Coordinates of C-alpha atoms and ligand atoms in Angstrom, one line a residue:
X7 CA 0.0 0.0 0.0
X8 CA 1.0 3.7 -0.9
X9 CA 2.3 5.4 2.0
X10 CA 0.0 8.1 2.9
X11 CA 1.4 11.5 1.5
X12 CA 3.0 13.8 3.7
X13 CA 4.5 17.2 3.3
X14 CA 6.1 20.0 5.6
X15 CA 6.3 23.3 5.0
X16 CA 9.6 24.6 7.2
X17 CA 10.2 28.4 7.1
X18 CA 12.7 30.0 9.5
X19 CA 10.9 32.8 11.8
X20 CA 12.7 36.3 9.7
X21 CA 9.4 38.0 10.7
X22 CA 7.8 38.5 7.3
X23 CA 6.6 36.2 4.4
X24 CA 8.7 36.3 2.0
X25 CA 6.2 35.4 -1.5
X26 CA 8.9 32.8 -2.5
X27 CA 8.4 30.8 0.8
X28 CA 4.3 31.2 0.6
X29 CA 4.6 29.9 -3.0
X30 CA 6.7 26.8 -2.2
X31 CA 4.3 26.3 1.2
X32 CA 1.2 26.2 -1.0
X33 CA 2.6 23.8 -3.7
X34 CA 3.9 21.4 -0.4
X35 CA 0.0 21.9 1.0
X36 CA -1.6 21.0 -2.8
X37 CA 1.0 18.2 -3.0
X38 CA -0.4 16.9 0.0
X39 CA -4.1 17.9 -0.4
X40 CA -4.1 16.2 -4.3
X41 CA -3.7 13.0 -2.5
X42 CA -5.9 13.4 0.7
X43 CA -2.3 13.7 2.5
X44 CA -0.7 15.6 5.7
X45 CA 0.7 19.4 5.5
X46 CA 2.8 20.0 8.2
X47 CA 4.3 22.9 9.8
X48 CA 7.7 22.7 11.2
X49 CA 9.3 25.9 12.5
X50 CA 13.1 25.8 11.6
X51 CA 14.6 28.3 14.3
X52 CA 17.8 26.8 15.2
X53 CA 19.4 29.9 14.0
X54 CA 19.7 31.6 16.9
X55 CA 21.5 34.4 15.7
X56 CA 18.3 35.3 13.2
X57 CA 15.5 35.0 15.5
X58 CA 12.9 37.5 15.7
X59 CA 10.4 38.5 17.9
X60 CA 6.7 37.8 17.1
X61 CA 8.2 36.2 13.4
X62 CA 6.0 32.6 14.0
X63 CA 2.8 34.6 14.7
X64 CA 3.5 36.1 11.7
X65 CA 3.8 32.4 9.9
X66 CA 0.7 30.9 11.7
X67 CA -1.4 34.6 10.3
X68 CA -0.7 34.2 7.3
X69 CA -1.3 30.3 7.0
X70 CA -4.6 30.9 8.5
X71 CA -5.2 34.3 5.8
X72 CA -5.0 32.6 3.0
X73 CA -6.5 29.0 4.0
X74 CA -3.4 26.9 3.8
X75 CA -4.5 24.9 7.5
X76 CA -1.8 22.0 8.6
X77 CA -2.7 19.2 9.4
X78 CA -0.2 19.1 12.8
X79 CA 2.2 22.0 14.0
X80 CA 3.2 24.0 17.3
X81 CA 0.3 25.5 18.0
X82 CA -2.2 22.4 17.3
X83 CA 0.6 19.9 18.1
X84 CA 0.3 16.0 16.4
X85 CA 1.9 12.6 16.8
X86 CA 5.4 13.7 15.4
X87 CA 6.0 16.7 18.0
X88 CA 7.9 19.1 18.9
X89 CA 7.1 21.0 15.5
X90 CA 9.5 23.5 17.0
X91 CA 13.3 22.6 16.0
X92 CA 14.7 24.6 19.4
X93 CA 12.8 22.1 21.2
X94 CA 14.0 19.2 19.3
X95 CA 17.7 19.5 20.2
X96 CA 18.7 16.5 22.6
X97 CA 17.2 14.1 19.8
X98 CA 19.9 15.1 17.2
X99 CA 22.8 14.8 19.3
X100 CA 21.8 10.9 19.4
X101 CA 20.9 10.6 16.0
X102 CA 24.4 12.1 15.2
X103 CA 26.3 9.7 17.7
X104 CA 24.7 7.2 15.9
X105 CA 25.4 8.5 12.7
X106 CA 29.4 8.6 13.9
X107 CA 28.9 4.8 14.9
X108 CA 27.3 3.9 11.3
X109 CA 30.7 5.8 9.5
X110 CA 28.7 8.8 8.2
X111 CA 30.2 11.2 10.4
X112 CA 33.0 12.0 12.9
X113 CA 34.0 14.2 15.3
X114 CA 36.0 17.2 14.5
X115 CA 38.1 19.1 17.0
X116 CA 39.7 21.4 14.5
X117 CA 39.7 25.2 14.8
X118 CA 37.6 27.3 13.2
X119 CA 40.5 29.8 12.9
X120 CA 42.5 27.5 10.9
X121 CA 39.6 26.2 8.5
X122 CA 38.7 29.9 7.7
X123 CA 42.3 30.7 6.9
X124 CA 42.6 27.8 4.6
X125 CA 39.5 29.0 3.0
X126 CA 40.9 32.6 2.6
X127 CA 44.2 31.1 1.0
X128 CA 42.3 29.3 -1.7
X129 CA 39.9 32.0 -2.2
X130 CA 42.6 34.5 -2.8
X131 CA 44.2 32.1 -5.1
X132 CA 40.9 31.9 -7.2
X133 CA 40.4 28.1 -6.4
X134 CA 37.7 26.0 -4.6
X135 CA 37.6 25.3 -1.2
X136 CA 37.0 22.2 0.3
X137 CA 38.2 21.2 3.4
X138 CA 40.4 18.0 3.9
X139 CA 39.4 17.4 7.3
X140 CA 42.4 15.6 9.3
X141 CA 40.1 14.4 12.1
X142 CA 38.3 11.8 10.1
X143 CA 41.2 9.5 10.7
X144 CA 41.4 9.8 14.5
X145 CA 40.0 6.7 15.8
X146 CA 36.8 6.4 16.8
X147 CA 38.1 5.6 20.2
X148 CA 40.8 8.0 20.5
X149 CA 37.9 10.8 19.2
X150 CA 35.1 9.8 22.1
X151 CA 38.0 10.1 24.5
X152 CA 38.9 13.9 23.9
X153 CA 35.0 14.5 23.7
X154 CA 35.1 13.1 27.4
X155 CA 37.8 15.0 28.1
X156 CA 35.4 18.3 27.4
X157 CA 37.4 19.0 24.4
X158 CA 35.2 21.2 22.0
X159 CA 34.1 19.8 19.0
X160 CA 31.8 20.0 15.8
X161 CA 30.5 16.7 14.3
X162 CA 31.0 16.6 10.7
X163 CA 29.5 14.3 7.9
X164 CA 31.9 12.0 6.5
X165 CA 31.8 11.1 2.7
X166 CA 33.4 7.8 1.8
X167 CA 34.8 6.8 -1.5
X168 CA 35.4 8.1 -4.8
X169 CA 33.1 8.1 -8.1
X170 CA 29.5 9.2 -8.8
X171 CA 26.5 9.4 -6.5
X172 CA 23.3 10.5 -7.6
X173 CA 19.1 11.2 -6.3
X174 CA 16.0 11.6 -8.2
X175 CA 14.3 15.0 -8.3
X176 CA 10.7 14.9 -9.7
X177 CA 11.6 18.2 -11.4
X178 CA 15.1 18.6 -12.1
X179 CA 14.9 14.7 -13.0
X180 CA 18.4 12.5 -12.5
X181 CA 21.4 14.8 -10.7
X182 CA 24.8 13.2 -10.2
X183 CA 27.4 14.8 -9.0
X184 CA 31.1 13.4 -8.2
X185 CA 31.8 12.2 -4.2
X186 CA 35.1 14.5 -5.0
X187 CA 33.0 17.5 -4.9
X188 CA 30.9 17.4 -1.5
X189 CA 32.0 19.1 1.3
X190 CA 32.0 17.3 4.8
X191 CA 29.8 19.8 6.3
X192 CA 29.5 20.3 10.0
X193 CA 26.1 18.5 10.9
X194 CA 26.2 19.5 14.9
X195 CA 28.1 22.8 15.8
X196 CA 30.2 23.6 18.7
X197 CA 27.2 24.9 20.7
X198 CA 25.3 21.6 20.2
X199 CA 23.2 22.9 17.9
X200 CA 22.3 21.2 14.2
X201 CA 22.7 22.9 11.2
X202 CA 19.9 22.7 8.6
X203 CA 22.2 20.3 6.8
X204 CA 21.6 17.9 9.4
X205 CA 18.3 18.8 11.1
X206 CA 16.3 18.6 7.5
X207 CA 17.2 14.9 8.0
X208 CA 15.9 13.8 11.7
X209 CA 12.7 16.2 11.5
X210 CA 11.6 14.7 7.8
X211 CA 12.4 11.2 8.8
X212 CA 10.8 11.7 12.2
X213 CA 7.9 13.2 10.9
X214 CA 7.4 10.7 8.2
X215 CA 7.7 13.1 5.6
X216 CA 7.6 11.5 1.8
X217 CA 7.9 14.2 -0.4
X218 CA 10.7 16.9 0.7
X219 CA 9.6 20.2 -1.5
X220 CA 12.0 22.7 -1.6
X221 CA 13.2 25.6 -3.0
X222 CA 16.3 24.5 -6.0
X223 CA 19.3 26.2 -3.8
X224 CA 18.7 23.0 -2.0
X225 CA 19.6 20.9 -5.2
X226 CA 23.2 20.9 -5.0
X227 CA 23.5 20.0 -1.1
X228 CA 20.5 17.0 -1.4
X229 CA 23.5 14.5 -2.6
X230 CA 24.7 14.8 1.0
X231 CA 21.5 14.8 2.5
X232 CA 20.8 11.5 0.2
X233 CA 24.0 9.6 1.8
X234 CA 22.9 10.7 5.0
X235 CA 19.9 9.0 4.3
X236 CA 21.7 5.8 3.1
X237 CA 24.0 5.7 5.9
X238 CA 21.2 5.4 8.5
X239 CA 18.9 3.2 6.3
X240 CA 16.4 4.8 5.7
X241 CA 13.9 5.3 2.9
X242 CA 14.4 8.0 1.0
X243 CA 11.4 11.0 0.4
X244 CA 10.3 11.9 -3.5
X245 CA 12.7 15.4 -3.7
X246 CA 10.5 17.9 -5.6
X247 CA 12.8 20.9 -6.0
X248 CA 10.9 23.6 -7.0
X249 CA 12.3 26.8 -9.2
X250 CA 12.6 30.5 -8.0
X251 CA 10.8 33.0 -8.1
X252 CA 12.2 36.2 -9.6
X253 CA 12.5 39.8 -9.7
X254 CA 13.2 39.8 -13.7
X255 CA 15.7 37.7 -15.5
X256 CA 18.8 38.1 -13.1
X257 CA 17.8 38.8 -9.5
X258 CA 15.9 36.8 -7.2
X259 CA 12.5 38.5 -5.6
X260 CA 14.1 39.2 -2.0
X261 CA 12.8 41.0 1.1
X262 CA 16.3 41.5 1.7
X263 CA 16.5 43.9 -1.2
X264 CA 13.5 45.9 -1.1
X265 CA 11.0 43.4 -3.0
X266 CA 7.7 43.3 -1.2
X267 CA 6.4 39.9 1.6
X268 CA 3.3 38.8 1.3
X269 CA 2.5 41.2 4.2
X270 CA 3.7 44.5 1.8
X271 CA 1.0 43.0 -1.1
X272 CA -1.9 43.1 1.6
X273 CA -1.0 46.4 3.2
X274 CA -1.1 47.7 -0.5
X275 CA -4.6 46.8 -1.3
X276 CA -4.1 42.6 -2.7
X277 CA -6.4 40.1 -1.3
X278 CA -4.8 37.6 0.2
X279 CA -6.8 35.3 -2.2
X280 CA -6.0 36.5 -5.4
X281 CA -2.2 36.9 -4.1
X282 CA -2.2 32.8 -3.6
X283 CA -4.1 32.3 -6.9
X284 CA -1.5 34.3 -8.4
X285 CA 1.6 32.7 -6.8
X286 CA 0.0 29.2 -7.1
X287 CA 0.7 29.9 -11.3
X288 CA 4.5 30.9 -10.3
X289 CA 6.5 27.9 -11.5
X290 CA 2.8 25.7 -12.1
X291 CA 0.9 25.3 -14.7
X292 CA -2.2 23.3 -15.4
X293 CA -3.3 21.8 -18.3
X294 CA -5.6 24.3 -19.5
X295 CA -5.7 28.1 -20.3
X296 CA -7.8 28.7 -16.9
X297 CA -6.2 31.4 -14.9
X298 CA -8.7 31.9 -12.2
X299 CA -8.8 28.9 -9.4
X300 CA -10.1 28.8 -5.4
X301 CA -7.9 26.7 -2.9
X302 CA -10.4 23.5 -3.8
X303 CA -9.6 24.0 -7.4
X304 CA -6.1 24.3 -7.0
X305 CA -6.3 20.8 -4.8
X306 CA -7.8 18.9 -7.9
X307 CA -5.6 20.4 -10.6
X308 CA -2.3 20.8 -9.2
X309 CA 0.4 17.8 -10.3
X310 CA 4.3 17.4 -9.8
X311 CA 4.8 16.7 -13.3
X312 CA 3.3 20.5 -14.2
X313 CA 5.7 22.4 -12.3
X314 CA 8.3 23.9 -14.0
X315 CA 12.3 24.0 -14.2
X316 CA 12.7 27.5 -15.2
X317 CA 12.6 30.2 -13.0
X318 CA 9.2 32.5 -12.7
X319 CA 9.3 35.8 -13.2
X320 CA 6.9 37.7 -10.3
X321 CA 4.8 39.8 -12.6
X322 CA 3.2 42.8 -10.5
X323 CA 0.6 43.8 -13.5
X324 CA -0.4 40.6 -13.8
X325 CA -1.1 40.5 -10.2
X326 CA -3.1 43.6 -10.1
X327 CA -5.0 42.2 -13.2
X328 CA -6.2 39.4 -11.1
X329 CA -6.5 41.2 -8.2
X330 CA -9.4 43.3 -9.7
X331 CA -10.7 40.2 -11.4
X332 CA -11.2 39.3 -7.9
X333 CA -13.0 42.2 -6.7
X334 CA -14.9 42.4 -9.8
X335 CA -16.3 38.9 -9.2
X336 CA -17.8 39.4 -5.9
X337 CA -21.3 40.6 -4.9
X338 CA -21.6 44.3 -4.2
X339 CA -22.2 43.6 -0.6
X340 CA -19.1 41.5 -0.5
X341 CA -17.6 44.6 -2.0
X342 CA -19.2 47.0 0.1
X343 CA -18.4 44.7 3.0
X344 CA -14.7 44.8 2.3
X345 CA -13.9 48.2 1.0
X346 CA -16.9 50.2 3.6
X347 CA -14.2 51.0 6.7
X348 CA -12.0 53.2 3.7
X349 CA -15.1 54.7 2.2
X350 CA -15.9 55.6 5.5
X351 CA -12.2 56.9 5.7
X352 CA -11.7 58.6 2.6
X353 CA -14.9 60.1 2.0
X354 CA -16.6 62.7 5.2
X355 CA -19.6 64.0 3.1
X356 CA -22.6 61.8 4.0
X357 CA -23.4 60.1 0.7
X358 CA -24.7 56.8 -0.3
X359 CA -21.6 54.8 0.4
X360 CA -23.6 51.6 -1.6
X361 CA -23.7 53.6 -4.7
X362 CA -19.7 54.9 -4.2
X363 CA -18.8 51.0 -4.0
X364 CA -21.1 49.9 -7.2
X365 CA -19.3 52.8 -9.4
X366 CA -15.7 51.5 -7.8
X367 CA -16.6 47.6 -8.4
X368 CA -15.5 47.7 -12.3
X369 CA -12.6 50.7 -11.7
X370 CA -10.4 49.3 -9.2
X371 CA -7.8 47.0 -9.4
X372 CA -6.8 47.3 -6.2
X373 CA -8.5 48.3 -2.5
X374 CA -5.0 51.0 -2.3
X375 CA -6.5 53.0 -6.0
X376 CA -9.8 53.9 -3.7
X377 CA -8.8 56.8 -1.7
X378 CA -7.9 58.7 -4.9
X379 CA -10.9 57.7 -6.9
X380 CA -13.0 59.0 -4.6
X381 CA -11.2 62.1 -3.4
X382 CA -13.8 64.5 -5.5
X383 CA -16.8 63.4 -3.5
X384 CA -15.4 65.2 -0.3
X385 CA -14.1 68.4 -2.2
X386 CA -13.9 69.4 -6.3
X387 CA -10.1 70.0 -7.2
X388 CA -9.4 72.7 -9.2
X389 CA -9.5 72.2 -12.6
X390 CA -8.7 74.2 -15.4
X391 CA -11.4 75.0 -18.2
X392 CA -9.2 73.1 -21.2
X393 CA -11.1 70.3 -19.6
X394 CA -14.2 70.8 -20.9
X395 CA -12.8 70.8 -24.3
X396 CA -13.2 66.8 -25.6
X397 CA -12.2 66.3 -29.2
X398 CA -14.1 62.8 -29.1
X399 CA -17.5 64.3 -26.9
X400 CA -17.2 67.1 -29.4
X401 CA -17.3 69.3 -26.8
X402 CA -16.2 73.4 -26.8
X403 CA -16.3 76.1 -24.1
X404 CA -19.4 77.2 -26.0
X405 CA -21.6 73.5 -25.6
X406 CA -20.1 73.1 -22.6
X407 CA -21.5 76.6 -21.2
X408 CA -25.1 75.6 -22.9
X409 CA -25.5 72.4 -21.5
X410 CA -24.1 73.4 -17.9
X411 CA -26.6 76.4 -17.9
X412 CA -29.3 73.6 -19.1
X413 CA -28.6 71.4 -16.8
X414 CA -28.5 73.1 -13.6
X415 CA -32.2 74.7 -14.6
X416 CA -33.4 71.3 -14.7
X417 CA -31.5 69.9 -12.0
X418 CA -32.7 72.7 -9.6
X419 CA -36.5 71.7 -10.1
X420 CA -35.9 68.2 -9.5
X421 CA -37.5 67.2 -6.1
X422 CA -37.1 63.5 -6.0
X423 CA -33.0 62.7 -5.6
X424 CA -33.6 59.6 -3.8
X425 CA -32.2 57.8 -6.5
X426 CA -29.8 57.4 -9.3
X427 CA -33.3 57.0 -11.8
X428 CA -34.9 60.5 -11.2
X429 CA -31.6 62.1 -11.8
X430 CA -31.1 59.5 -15.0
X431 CA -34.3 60.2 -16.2
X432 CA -34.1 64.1 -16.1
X433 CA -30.4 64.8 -17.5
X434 CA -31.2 61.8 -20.7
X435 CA -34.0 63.9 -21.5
X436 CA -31.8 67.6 -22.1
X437 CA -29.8 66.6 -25.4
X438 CA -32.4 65.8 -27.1
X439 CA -34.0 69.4 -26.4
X440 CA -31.1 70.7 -26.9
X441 CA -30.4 68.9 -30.1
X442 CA -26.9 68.1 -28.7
X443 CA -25.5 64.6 -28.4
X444 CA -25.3 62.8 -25.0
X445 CA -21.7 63.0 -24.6
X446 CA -21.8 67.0 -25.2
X447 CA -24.1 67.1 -21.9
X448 CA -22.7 64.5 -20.0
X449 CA -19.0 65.0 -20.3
X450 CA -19.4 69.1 -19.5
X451 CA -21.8 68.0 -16.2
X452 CA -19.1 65.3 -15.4
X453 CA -16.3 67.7 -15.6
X454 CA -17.9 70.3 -13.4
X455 CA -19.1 68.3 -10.8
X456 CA -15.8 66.0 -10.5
X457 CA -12.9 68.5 -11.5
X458 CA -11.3 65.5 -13.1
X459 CA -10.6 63.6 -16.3
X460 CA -11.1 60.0 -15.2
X461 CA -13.7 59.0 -12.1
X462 CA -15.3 56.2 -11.4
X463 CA -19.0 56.1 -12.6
X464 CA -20.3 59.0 -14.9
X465 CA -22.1 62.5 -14.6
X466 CA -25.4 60.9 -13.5
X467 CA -24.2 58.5 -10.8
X468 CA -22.0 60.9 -9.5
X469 CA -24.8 63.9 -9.4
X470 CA -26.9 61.2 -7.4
X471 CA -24.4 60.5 -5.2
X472 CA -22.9 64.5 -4.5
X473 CA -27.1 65.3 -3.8
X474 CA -29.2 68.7 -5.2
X475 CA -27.0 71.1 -3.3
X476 CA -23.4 69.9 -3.9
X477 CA -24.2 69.2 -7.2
X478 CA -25.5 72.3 -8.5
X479 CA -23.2 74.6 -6.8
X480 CA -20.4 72.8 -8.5
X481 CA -22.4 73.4 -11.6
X482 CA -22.7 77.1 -10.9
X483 CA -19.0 77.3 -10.1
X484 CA -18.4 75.4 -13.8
X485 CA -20.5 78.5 -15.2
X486 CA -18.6 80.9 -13.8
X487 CA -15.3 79.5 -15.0
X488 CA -16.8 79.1 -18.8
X489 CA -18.5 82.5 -18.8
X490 CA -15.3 84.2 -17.3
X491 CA -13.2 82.5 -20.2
X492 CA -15.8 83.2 -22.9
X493 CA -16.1 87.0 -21.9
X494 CA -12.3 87.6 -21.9
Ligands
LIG27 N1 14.2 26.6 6.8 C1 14.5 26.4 5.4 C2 14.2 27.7 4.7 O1 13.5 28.5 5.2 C3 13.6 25.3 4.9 C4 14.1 24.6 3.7 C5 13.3 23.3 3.5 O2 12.1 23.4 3.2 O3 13.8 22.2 3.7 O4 14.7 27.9 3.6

């Protein structure tokens, strides 16, 4: 019988989410969903020197924001705890012992003055540097004695033997690589602590993990993971290696350097949704030309064999695209819902916020374009008369002036403005009186009332929503202007 699957999904607290680590944690969670598997989360903090403050709350929010639930993890615990590496520490040390026992590794008691001299030497002579450790032939005896002794020491993996050595990657297919070329990396440190190199190992075998999903940096170490593996025994996990995810063609997307966390796309106006539909397509692809998936469609699509070598290029526009594909698909009270707290904090007239959020619905791509689409409804910017000159309305200062003047007559006897229709009704019926073509009324009213070139919604909508009095005193003051350039 197939094992059950079971992924993990291992970020290092560093206090933001970095999109990279959200993509490759949603491909480890669909992996493991696509089969009716486990997603675990393990928190890999046995960096000391990196920790930061509050950083797993920040892991666990954004897990929960975007709907990616494990299955087991530190705060809802499971058979294969501590989730926590810090709290897992005791366990390596005697899975490294071991490990000295079996041949893969050995105590080192060399300096770490001396290695990093070595390593300066060769890199100043332009070669590579890999140590040739003297302590793996101390004997075994010899070495546990000066460990007894409270001499300090590293335990560092030992590669035997010359020629090839190879692993399977679902993505990146066969990699061999020459014995020659590995490094006998330290596995435990001289504080007692594990390095990744060696704590990846326990934690995945412990927790049963069968597919290890990783970002490709990892590609070139997993032949030293793989003997690791051997050395103990045990079965080895599928390796799905999975490709980065870029700034453009040459640098990686990075916190580090500016490029914004999943926590940066919210703040400026992404759902958190739309942000994981768009990541999920970052290195994936399915087998169709559909673009637009929930979590549960993502689960049924999503297969190994679809993900890609090549790196992905993070495309902000296309992101914003689907962003307001997003909003445009919801209900207007799922709109109103989500946008009503910066209506209510961007606009301080009292208007119809319902009708502001229907005109917004098809505009925006984002929730961070609303302040400044909606900045005219609390006061009309100055504007300059040129305006009212459209070459497609076929509009001039003259029409402009006519229908303004027509409009605000009309406008001023309307007593109903309890909604959109009465106002609809009134200003469609003036350009036919006036023998003028819609545009030439509407554009002039738009422009006067807004003070600006592109708004959400049109003249009528906007006359609804601004009520008698606002409305026609920005009407009079769009009179004033065209008469005062007309009579110069
Ligand atoms: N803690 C590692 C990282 O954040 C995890 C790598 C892995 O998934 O094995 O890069």
């Amino acid at each position: 019988m197939a094992k059950r699957v079971r992924t993990r999904f291992a970020p290092s607290p560093t206090g933001y989410m970095h999109i990279g680590n959200l993509r490759t944690a949603l491909f480890e969670y669909l992996i493991a969903k696509h089969e009716g598997g486990d997603f675990i989360l393990r928190i890999e903090d046995t960096d000391q020197g990196r920790l930061v403050e509050g950083a797993t709350d920040i892991i666990y929010d954004t897990l929960k924001t975007v709907g990616l639930q494990h299955d087991e993890g530190p705060d809802i615990g499971g058979d294969h705890g501590p989730y926590v590496q810090s709290q897992r520490l005791p366990m390596y040390k005697k899975y490294a012992e071991e490990l000295v026992e079996l041949g893969g590794a050995h105590y080192c008691f060399c300096s770490e003055e001396e290695i990093e001299r070595q390593r300066k030497e060769a890199d100043s002579l332009g070669i590579s540097f890999k140590y040739d450790d003297p302590c793996k032939h101390i004997s075994l005896e010899e070495a546990k004695a000066r460990v007894a002794a409270g001499e300090p020491y590293v335990i560092r993996q030992t590669i035997k033997g010359d020629g090839e050595t190879y692993f399977d990657d679902e993505v990146y297919g066969r990699i061999e690589v020459d014995k020659d070329v590995l490094d006998e990396q330290i596995l435990i440190k001289s504080d007692g602590f594990p390095t990744y190199n060696f704590a990846n190992i326990i934690d995945d075998h412990q927790m049963e993990i069968t597919h290890v999903v990783r970002g490709n940096e990892y590609l070139s170490s997993t032949p030293k993971y793989n003997l690791i593996y051997q050395a103990y025994g045990w079965d080895i996990p599928t390796y799905v290696h999975v490709p980065p995810v870029m700034k453009d063609e040459h640098h990686k997307l990075s916190k580090r350097n500016g490029d914004a966390s999943f926590q940066d796309l919210v703040a400026k106006g992404y759902l958190p949704q739309a942000i994981l539909n768009y990541i999920a397509l970052l290195g994936w692809s399915p087998e169709t030309e559909q673009e637009i998936y929930t979590l549960d469609e993502l689960i049924k699509e999503f297969k190994i064999s679809r993900i890609s070598k090549s790196p992905a290029i993070f495309d902000i526009d296309k992101l914003t695209w689907m962003n307001g594909v997003y909003l445009r698909n919801m209900s207007l009270e799922e709109f109103y819902d989500l946008i009503k707290d910066i209506l209510k904090d961007s606009i301080h007239r009292e208007v119809d916020l319902l009708t502001v959020a229907k005109i917004l619905q098809p505009r925006i791509d984002t929730l961070a374009q609303i302040k400044e689409s909606v900045d005219f409804i609390d006061t009309l910017p100055e504007y300059d008369t040129a305006m009212y000159v459209h070459k497609k309305m076929k509009t001039t200062p003259e029409i402009a002036l006519k229908a303004l003047q027509a409009a605000r007559s009309a406008l001023a006897d309307l007593q109903d403005w309890s909604s959109e229709e009465s106002v609809h009704e009134l200003l469609m019926a003036l350009p036919k009186q006036l023998e003028m073509k819609n545009g030439q009324l509407l554009w002039p009213v738009r422009t006067a009332i807004t003070g600006k070139q592109f708004t959400p919604g049109g003249a009528i909508e906007i006359a609804y929503i601004l009520g008698k009095e606002e409305t026609l005193a920005r009407i009079d003051k769009g009179i004033e202007k065209l008469e005062a350039e007309l009579n110069q």
